[in-house]
């Protein structure tokens, strides 16, 4: 299947997900083919820090990329693909505290980019309209505008601001898998995602298992976070909490 067909298939999946939100997708892993992943490589941002193998996007020539992707697709088909542990580095936040980043290798980034686009096709049509974080064509300015509109035009008495401490580092893997199970019925595709969650971390040369969390710095982390929050927070708010509240309430 060439990349045009893959893009067309993702458009079809998005339409199905919108029209039949309860339907589970049964065949997805085959979309991670060579032509599609070559396009995903092109989409990677330039001048980014390397993973534990020391390679950057710029360090690969066309033949290397072609060969690496070919071998990786074969490994996925034979269920031998295993992501390399991410390289952990610390960056300083605006408040002076340090935030851990997990940096995957370039080839693992390519696979993550391919999976991310598939997950967006599946889940974007069912995400709630009041969700703005890490979503295509949405940003914090739009979220602020929505809050301003509510405050100025609706009978608002309270604004509740909640910060989930260490969210990315503490996502429960079992619940993450349960969230994926709501829409994904392809065990091979799901298995690849789980392998990324369990890939591990290298900090100053020492390996550490990842029994929870989804490392910040990975391409997959934002969409996985949104899938998790869609089911454990947004759905709960919309269908459990909202009907019990008298008066105006909005997420």
PDB file of C-alpha atoms in Angstrom:
ATOM      1  CA  UNK A   1       0.000   0.000   0.000  1.00  0.00           C
ATOM      2  CA  UNK A   2       1.470   3.370  -0.957  1.00  0.00           C
ATOM      3  CA  UNK A   3       1.330   6.482   1.165  1.00  0.00           C
ATOM      4  CA  UNK A   4      -1.616   7.990  -0.719  1.00  0.00           C
ATOM      5  CA  UNK A   5      -3.668   4.895   0.081  1.00  0.00           C
ATOM      6  CA  UNK A   6      -2.570   5.021   3.698  1.00  0.00           C
ATOM      7  CA  UNK A   7      -3.680   8.645   3.971  1.00  0.00           C
ATOM      8  CA  UNK A   8      -6.988   7.734   2.346  1.00  0.00           C
ATOM      9  CA  UNK A   9      -7.411   4.845   4.762  1.00  0.00           C
ATOM     10  CA  UNK A  10      -6.824   7.161   7.738  1.00  0.00           C
ATOM     11  CA  UNK A  11      -9.481   9.521   6.392  1.00  0.00           C
ATOM     12  CA  UNK A  12     -11.878   6.577   6.130  1.00  0.00           C
ATOM     13  CA  UNK A  13     -11.048   5.493   9.700  1.00  0.00           C
ATOM     14  CA  UNK A  14     -11.699   9.023  10.986  1.00  0.00           C
ATOM     15  CA  UNK A  15     -15.113   9.097   9.288  1.00  0.00           C
ATOM     16  CA  UNK A  16     -16.031   5.684  10.681  1.00  0.00           C
ATOM     17  CA  UNK A  17     -14.941   6.729  14.164  1.00  0.00           C
ATOM     18  CA  UNK A  18     -17.088   9.859  13.965  1.00  0.00           C
ATOM     19  CA  UNK A  19     -20.152   8.109  12.578  1.00  0.00           C
ATOM     20  CA  UNK A  20     -19.870   4.951  14.682  1.00  0.00           C
ATOM     21  CA  UNK A  21     -18.046   6.049  17.870  1.00  0.00           C
ATOM     22  CA  UNK A  22     -18.592   2.720  19.649  1.00  0.00           C
ATOM     23  CA  UNK A  23     -17.030   0.678  16.853  1.00  0.00           C
ATOM     24  CA  UNK A  24     -13.645  -0.934  17.481  1.00  0.00           C
ATOM     25  CA  UNK A  25     -11.008  -0.936  14.750  1.00  0.00           C
ATOM     26  CA  UNK A  26      -9.797  -4.473  14.035  1.00  0.00           C
ATOM     27  CA  UNK A  27      -6.944  -3.966  11.547  1.00  0.00           C
ATOM     28  CA  UNK A  28      -4.309  -1.252  12.018  1.00  0.00           C
ATOM     29  CA  UNK A  29      -0.781  -2.665  12.240  1.00  0.00           C
ATOM     30  CA  UNK A  30      -0.575  -3.161   8.460  1.00  0.00           C
ATOM     31  CA  UNK A  31      -0.778   0.623   8.028  1.00  0.00           C
ATOM     32  CA  UNK A  32       2.771   0.884   9.416  1.00  0.00           C
ATOM     33  CA  UNK A  33       4.252   0.012   6.031  1.00  0.00           C
ATOM     34  CA  UNK A  34       7.517   1.188   4.452  1.00  0.00           C
ATOM     35  CA  UNK A  35       6.156   3.994   2.271  1.00  0.00           C
ATOM     36  CA  UNK A  36       4.066   5.426   5.092  1.00  0.00           C
ATOM     37  CA  UNK A  37       6.975   5.353   7.538  1.00  0.00           C
ATOM     38  CA  UNK A  38       9.316   7.045   5.034  1.00  0.00           C
ATOM     39  CA  UNK A  39       6.865   9.943   4.990  1.00  0.00           C
ATOM     40  CA  UNK A  40       6.796   9.892   8.782  1.00  0.00           C
ATOM     41  CA  UNK A  41      10.603  10.227   8.779  1.00  0.00           C
ATOM     42  CA  UNK A  42      10.327  13.335   6.591  1.00  0.00           C
ATOM     43  CA  UNK A  43       7.829  14.805   9.062  1.00  0.00           C
ATOM     44  CA  UNK A  44      10.212  14.558  12.016  1.00  0.00           C
ATOM     45  CA  UNK A  45      11.509  17.896  13.249  1.00  0.00           C
ATOM     46  CA  UNK A  46      15.122  18.755  12.540  1.00  0.00           C
ATOM     47  CA  UNK A  47      17.887  19.681  14.979  1.00  0.00           C
ATOM     48  CA  UNK A  48      16.529  17.591  17.820  1.00  0.00           C
ATOM     49  CA  UNK A  49      18.544  15.866  20.548  1.00  0.00           C
ATOM     50  CA  UNK A  50      19.591  12.258  19.858  1.00  0.00           C
ATOM     51  CA  UNK A  51      18.478   9.136  21.711  1.00  0.00           C
ATOM     52  CA  UNK A  52      20.863   6.732  23.399  1.00  0.00           C
ATOM     53  CA  UNK A  53      22.344   5.675  20.029  1.00  0.00           C
ATOM     54  CA  UNK A  54      23.617   9.227  19.428  1.00  0.00           C
ATOM     55  CA  UNK A  55      21.926   9.486  16.019  1.00  0.00           C
ATOM     56  CA  UNK A  56      20.005  12.548  14.827  1.00  0.00           C
ATOM     57  CA  UNK A  57      17.673  12.858  11.852  1.00  0.00           C
ATOM     58  CA  UNK A  58      20.358  14.760   9.949  1.00  0.00           C
ATOM     59  CA  UNK A  59      22.863  11.924  10.434  1.00  0.00           C
ATOM     60  CA  UNK A  60      20.852   9.535   8.225  1.00  0.00           C
ATOM     61  CA  UNK A  61      21.220   9.419   4.463  1.00  0.00           C
ATOM     62  CA  UNK A  62      18.406   8.225   2.202  1.00  0.00           C
ATOM     63  CA  UNK A  63      19.729   4.691   1.846  1.00  0.00           C
ATOM     64  CA  UNK A  64      20.181   4.295   5.604  1.00  0.00           C
ATOM     65  CA  UNK A  65      16.636   5.480   6.257  1.00  0.00           C
ATOM     66  CA  UNK A  66      15.254   3.143   3.599  1.00  0.00           C
ATOM     67  CA  UNK A  67      17.141   0.150   5.008  1.00  0.00           C
ATOM     68  CA  UNK A  68      16.374   0.925   8.663  1.00  0.00           C
ATOM     69  CA  UNK A  69      12.658   1.301   7.947  1.00  0.00           C
ATOM     70  CA  UNK A  70      12.600  -1.879   5.856  1.00  0.00           C
ATOM     71  CA  UNK A  71      14.215  -3.868   8.688  1.00  0.00           C
ATOM     72  CA  UNK A  72      11.926  -2.307  11.292  1.00  0.00           C
ATOM     73  CA  UNK A  73       8.767  -3.141   9.307  1.00  0.00           C
ATOM     74  CA  UNK A  74      10.002  -6.735   8.988  1.00  0.00           C
ATOM     75  CA  UNK A  75      10.577  -6.894  12.754  1.00  0.00           C
ATOM     76  CA  UNK A  76       7.062  -5.585  13.406  1.00  0.00           C
ATOM     77  CA  UNK A  77       5.534  -8.140  11.022  1.00  0.00           C
ATOM     78  CA  UNK A  78       7.443 -10.968  12.713  1.00  0.00           C
ATOM     79  CA  UNK A  79       6.660  -9.543  16.184  1.00  0.00           C
ATOM     80  CA  UNK A  80      10.362  -9.042  16.931  1.00  0.00           C
ATOM     81  CA  UNK A  81      10.332  -5.234  17.058  1.00  0.00           C
ATOM     82  CA  UNK A  82      11.387  -3.812  20.405  1.00  0.00           C
ATOM     83  CA  UNK A  83      11.779  -0.061  20.993  1.00  0.00           C
ATOM     84  CA  UNK A  84      15.109   1.086  22.417  1.00  0.00           C
ATOM     85  CA  UNK A  85      14.975   2.628  25.925  1.00  0.00           C
ATOM     86  CA  UNK A  86      14.665   6.401  25.915  1.00  0.00           C
ATOM     87  CA  UNK A  87      17.502   8.653  27.028  1.00  0.00           C
ATOM     88  CA  UNK A  88      16.424  10.647  30.067  1.00  0.00           C
ATOM     89  CA  UNK A  89      17.562  14.235  30.396  1.00  0.00           C
ATOM     90  CA  UNK A  90      16.413  17.000  32.714  1.00  0.00           C
ATOM     91  CA  UNK A  91      15.306  20.459  31.561  1.00  0.00           C
ATOM     92  CA  UNK A  92      14.528  23.470  33.710  1.00  0.00           C
ATOM     93  CA  UNK A  93      10.949  24.717  33.919  1.00  0.00           C
ATOM     94  CA  UNK A  94       9.967  28.362  34.254  1.00  0.00           C
ATOM     95  CA  UNK A  95       9.483  27.921  38.010  1.00  0.00           C
ATOM     96  CA  UNK A  96      13.034  26.654  38.392  1.00  0.00           C
ATOM     97  CA  UNK A  97      12.077  23.020  38.915  1.00  0.00           C
ATOM     98  CA  UNK A  98      13.403  20.264  36.681  1.00  0.00           C
ATOM     99  CA  UNK A  99      11.287  18.260  34.252  1.00  0.00           C
ATOM    100  CA  UNK A 100      12.420  14.832  32.988  1.00  0.00           C
ATOM    101  CA  UNK A 101      12.370  14.278  29.235  1.00  0.00           C
ATOM    102  CA  UNK A 102      12.644  10.858  27.615  1.00  0.00           C
ATOM    103  CA  UNK A 103      14.237  11.073  24.174  1.00  0.00           C
ATOM    104  CA  UNK A 104      13.649   8.114  21.806  1.00  0.00           C
ATOM    105  CA  UNK A 105      15.958   7.120  18.964  1.00  0.00           C
ATOM    106  CA  UNK A 106      15.169   8.472  15.497  1.00  0.00           C
ATOM    107  CA  UNK A 107      13.770   5.196  14.169  1.00  0.00           C
ATOM    108  CA  UNK A 108      11.563   4.795  17.228  1.00  0.00           C
ATOM    109  CA  UNK A 109      10.380   8.366  16.658  1.00  0.00           C
ATOM    110  CA  UNK A 110       9.399   7.384  13.113  1.00  0.00           C
ATOM    111  CA  UNK A 111       7.255   4.509  14.423  1.00  0.00           C
ATOM    112  CA  UNK A 112       5.760   6.782  17.082  1.00  0.00           C
ATOM    113  CA  UNK A 113       4.908   9.391  14.441  1.00  0.00           C
ATOM    114  CA  UNK A 114       3.158   6.722  12.378  1.00  0.00           C
ATOM    115  CA  UNK A 115       1.191   5.454  15.380  1.00  0.00           C
ATOM    116  CA  UNK A 116       0.315   8.993  16.484  1.00  0.00           C
ATOM    117  CA  UNK A 117      -1.325   9.814  13.148  1.00  0.00           C
ATOM    118  CA  UNK A 118      -3.322   6.573  13.261  1.00  0.00           C
ATOM    119  CA  UNK A 119      -4.461   7.257  16.829  1.00  0.00           C
ATOM    120  CA  UNK A 120      -5.466  10.803  15.890  1.00  0.00           C
ATOM    121  CA  UNK A 121      -7.609   9.444  13.043  1.00  0.00           C
ATOM    122  CA  UNK A 122      -9.337   7.126  15.519  1.00  0.00           C
ATOM    123  CA  UNK A 123      -9.748   9.375  18.550  1.00  0.00           C
ATOM    124  CA  UNK A 124      -9.883  12.985  17.333  1.00  0.00           C
ATOM    125  CA  UNK A 125     -13.473  12.553  16.045  1.00  0.00           C
ATOM    126  CA  UNK A 126     -14.663  11.401  19.497  1.00  0.00           C
ATOM    127  CA  UNK A 127     -12.675  13.743  21.750  1.00  0.00           C
ATOM    128  CA  UNK A 128     -14.815  16.329  23.525  1.00  0.00           C
ATOM    129  CA  UNK A 129     -15.012  19.810  22.064  1.00  0.00           C
ATOM    130  CA  UNK A 130     -13.932  21.371  25.375  1.00  0.00           C
ATOM    131  CA  UNK A 131     -10.576  19.552  25.189  1.00  0.00           C
ATOM    132  CA  UNK A 132      -7.733  21.683  23.811  1.00  0.00           C
ATOM    133  CA  UNK A 133      -4.370  20.341  24.991  1.00  0.00           C
ATOM    134  CA  UNK A 134      -1.982  18.720  22.481  1.00  0.00           C
ATOM    135  CA  UNK A 135      -4.596  18.505  19.737  1.00  0.00           C
ATOM    136  CA  UNK A 136      -4.246  19.322  16.013  1.00  0.00           C
ATOM    137  CA  UNK A 137      -5.311  22.861  15.107  1.00  0.00           C
ATOM    138  CA  UNK A 138      -5.990  23.661  18.795  1.00  0.00           C
ATOM    139  CA  UNK A 139      -3.941  25.683  21.234  1.00  0.00           C
ATOM    140  CA  UNK A 140      -3.950  27.413  24.615  1.00  0.00           C
ATOM    141  CA  UNK A 141      -5.105  30.705  23.089  1.00  0.00           C
ATOM    142  CA  UNK A 142      -8.315  29.050  21.911  1.00  0.00           C
ATOM    143  CA  UNK A 143      -8.799  27.558  25.380  1.00  0.00           C
ATOM    144  CA  UNK A 144      -8.391  30.997  26.987  1.00  0.00           C
ATOM    145  CA  UNK A 145     -10.852  32.461  24.485  1.00  0.00           C
ATOM    146  CA  UNK A 146     -13.396  29.743  25.354  1.00  0.00           C
ATOM    147  CA  UNK A 147     -13.023  30.448  29.078  1.00  0.00           C
ATOM    148  CA  UNK A 148     -13.400  34.202  28.461  1.00  0.00           C
ATOM    149  CA  UNK A 149     -16.569  33.607  26.455  1.00  0.00           C
ATOM    150  CA  UNK A 150     -18.054  31.459  29.231  1.00  0.00           C
ATOM    151  CA  UNK A 151     -17.201  33.985  31.937  1.00  0.00           C
ATOM    152  CA  UNK A 152     -18.635  36.914  29.968  1.00  0.00           C
ATOM    153  CA  UNK A 153     -21.778  35.280  28.580  1.00  0.00           C
ATOM    154  CA  UNK A 154     -22.769  32.514  31.016  1.00  0.00           C
ATOM    155  CA  UNK A 155     -23.893  32.514  34.674  1.00  0.00           C
ATOM    156  CA  UNK A 156     -20.475  31.523  36.030  1.00  0.00           C
ATOM    157  CA  UNK A 157     -19.861  31.688  39.790  1.00  0.00           C
ATOM    158  CA  UNK A 158     -16.827  29.468  40.128  1.00  0.00           C
ATOM    159  CA  UNK A 159     -13.759  28.605  38.046  1.00  0.00           C
ATOM    160  CA  UNK A 160     -11.970  25.467  39.218  1.00  0.00           C
ATOM    161  CA  UNK A 161      -8.313  25.130  38.186  1.00  0.00           C
ATOM    162  CA  UNK A 162      -6.779  21.684  38.685  1.00  0.00           C
ATOM    163  CA  UNK A 163      -3.210  20.586  37.985  1.00  0.00           C
ATOM    164  CA  UNK A 164      -2.482  16.851  37.911  1.00  0.00           C
ATOM    165  CA  UNK A 165       0.899  16.540  39.594  1.00  0.00           C
ATOM    166  CA  UNK A 166       3.431  14.538  37.596  1.00  0.00           C
ATOM    167  CA  UNK A 167       0.746  13.291  35.226  1.00  0.00           C
ATOM    168  CA  UNK A 168       2.970  12.015  32.401  1.00  0.00           C
ATOM    169  CA  UNK A 169       5.259  10.199  34.849  1.00  0.00           C
ATOM    170  CA  UNK A 170       2.418   8.476  36.686  1.00  0.00           C
ATOM    171  CA  UNK A 171      -0.052   7.291  34.029  1.00  0.00           C
ATOM    172  CA  UNK A 172      -1.219   3.827  35.056  1.00  0.00           C
ATOM    173  CA  UNK A 173      -0.291   1.398  32.264  1.00  0.00           C
ATOM    174  CA  UNK A 174      -3.130  -1.025  32.922  1.00  0.00           C
ATOM    175  CA  UNK A 175      -5.726   1.732  32.740  1.00  0.00           C
ATOM    176  CA  UNK A 176      -3.972   3.136  29.659  1.00  0.00           C
ATOM    177  CA  UNK A 177      -4.368  -0.236  27.974  1.00  0.00           C
ATOM    178  CA  UNK A 178      -8.040  -0.373  29.006  1.00  0.00           C
ATOM    179  CA  UNK A 179      -8.566   3.048  27.402  1.00  0.00           C
ATOM    180  CA  UNK A 180      -6.969   1.829  24.163  1.00  0.00           C
ATOM    181  CA  UNK A 181      -9.151  -1.280  24.256  1.00  0.00           C
ATOM    182  CA  UNK A 182     -12.267   0.884  23.929  1.00  0.00           C
ATOM    183  CA  UNK A 183     -11.500   1.588  20.260  1.00  0.00           C
ATOM    184  CA  UNK A 184      -8.642  -0.702  19.213  1.00  0.00           C
ATOM    185  CA  UNK A 185      -9.208  -4.414  18.649  1.00  0.00           C
ATOM    186  CA  UNK A 186      -5.972  -5.085  16.750  1.00  0.00           C
ATOM    187  CA  UNK A 187      -3.696  -6.927  19.238  1.00  0.00           C
ATOM    188  CA  UNK A 188      -0.579  -6.454  17.092  1.00  0.00           C
ATOM    189  CA  UNK A 189      -1.003  -2.679  16.882  1.00  0.00           C
ATOM    190  CA  UNK A 190      -1.853  -2.451  20.571  1.00  0.00           C
ATOM    191  CA  UNK A 191       1.194  -4.560  21.417  1.00  0.00           C
ATOM    192  CA  UNK A 192       3.538  -2.081  19.725  1.00  0.00           C
ATOM    193  CA  UNK A 193       2.117   0.763  21.815  1.00  0.00           C
ATOM    194  CA  UNK A 194       2.529  -1.268  25.001  1.00  0.00           C
ATOM    195  CA  UNK A 195       6.147  -1.973  24.055  1.00  0.00           C
ATOM    196  CA  UNK A 196       6.780   1.783  23.914  1.00  0.00           C
ATOM    197  CA  UNK A 197       5.224   2.195  27.361  1.00  0.00           C
ATOM    198  CA  UNK A 198       7.483  -0.578  28.703  1.00  0.00           C
ATOM    199  CA  UNK A 199      10.644   0.358  26.758  1.00  0.00           C
ATOM    200  CA  UNK A 200      12.518   1.626  29.805  1.00  0.00           C
ATOM    201  CA  UNK A 201      14.733   4.611  30.542  1.00  0.00           C
ATOM    202  CA  UNK A 202      18.491   5.137  30.439  1.00  0.00           C
ATOM    203  CA  UNK A 203      19.754   7.734  32.926  1.00  0.00           C
ATOM    204  CA  UNK A 204      23.509   8.350  32.988  1.00  0.00           C
ATOM    205  CA  UNK A 205      24.092   4.878  31.565  1.00  0.00           C
ATOM    206  CA  UNK A 206      21.803   3.070  34.012  1.00  0.00           C
ATOM    207  CA  UNK A 207      18.687   1.212  32.841  1.00  0.00           C
ATOM    208  CA  UNK A 208      15.375   1.659  34.643  1.00  0.00           C
ATOM    209  CA  UNK A 209      12.133  -0.213  33.977  1.00  0.00           C
ATOM    210  CA  UNK A 210       9.027   1.818  33.180  1.00  0.00           C
ATOM    211  CA  UNK A 211       6.178   0.296  35.156  1.00  0.00           C
ATOM    212  CA  UNK A 212       4.096   3.461  34.863  1.00  0.00           C
ATOM    213  CA  UNK A 213       4.049   6.743  32.958  1.00  0.00           C
ATOM    214  CA  UNK A 214       4.556   7.790  29.367  1.00  0.00           C
ATOM    215  CA  UNK A 215       7.822   9.744  28.963  1.00  0.00           C
ATOM    216  CA  UNK A 216       7.599  13.426  28.113  1.00  0.00           C
ATOM    217  CA  UNK A 217       9.631  14.014  24.979  1.00  0.00           C
ATOM    218  CA  UNK A 218       8.149  11.104  23.052  1.00  0.00           C
ATOM    219  CA  UNK A 219       5.896  11.817  20.068  1.00  0.00           C
ATOM    220  CA  UNK A 220       3.291   9.352  21.358  1.00  0.00           C
ATOM    221  CA  UNK A 221       2.986  10.775  24.870  1.00  0.00           C
ATOM    222  CA  UNK A 222       0.597  13.691  24.156  1.00  0.00           C
ATOM    223  CA  UNK A 223      -1.962  11.634  22.211  1.00  0.00           C
ATOM    224  CA  UNK A 224      -1.782   8.802  24.766  1.00  0.00           C
ATOM    225  CA  UNK A 225      -2.335  11.351  27.536  1.00  0.00           C
ATOM    226  CA  UNK A 226      -5.388  12.713  25.730  1.00  0.00           C
ATOM    227  CA  UNK A 227      -6.822   9.225  25.222  1.00  0.00           C
ATOM    228  CA  UNK A 228      -6.334   8.470  28.924  1.00  0.00           C
ATOM    229  CA  UNK A 229      -7.909  11.754  30.063  1.00  0.00           C
ATOM    230  CA  UNK A 230     -10.774  11.379  27.594  1.00  0.00           C
ATOM    231  CA  UNK A 231     -11.967   8.247  29.355  1.00  0.00           C
ATOM    232  CA  UNK A 232     -11.017   8.870  32.982  1.00  0.00           C
ATOM    233  CA  UNK A 233     -11.833  12.601  33.123  1.00  0.00           C
ATOM    234  CA  UNK A 234     -13.823  13.990  30.179  1.00  0.00           C
ATOM    235  CA  UNK A 235     -16.291  11.098  29.943  1.00  0.00           C
ATOM    236  CA  UNK A 236     -16.716  11.107  33.731  1.00  0.00           C
ATOM    237  CA  UNK A 237     -17.339  14.862  33.722  1.00  0.00           C
ATOM    238  CA  UNK A 238     -19.773  14.813  30.802  1.00  0.00           C
ATOM    239  CA  UNK A 239     -21.881  11.788  31.708  1.00  0.00           C
ATOM    240  CA  UNK A 240     -21.455  11.303  35.464  1.00  0.00           C
ATOM    241  CA  UNK A 241     -20.826  14.696  37.070  1.00  0.00           C
ATOM    242  CA  UNK A 242     -22.609  17.136  34.758  1.00  0.00           C
ATOM    243  CA  UNK A 243     -26.117  15.569  35.082  1.00  0.00           C
ATOM    244  CA  UNK A 244     -25.897  15.857  38.888  1.00  0.00           C
ATOM    245  CA  UNK A 245     -25.088  19.597  38.901  1.00  0.00           C
ATOM    246  CA  UNK A 246     -27.840  22.198  38.929  1.00  0.00           C
ATOM    247  CA  UNK A 247     -27.233  25.266  36.827  1.00  0.00           C
ATOM    248  CA  UNK A 248     -24.565  25.960  34.223  1.00  0.00           C
ATOM    249  CA  UNK A 249     -21.395  23.852  34.151  1.00  0.00           C
ATOM    250  CA  UNK A 250     -18.832  23.420  31.405  1.00  0.00           C
ATOM    251  CA  UNK A 251     -15.460  21.727  31.057  1.00  0.00           C
TER     252      UNK A 251
END
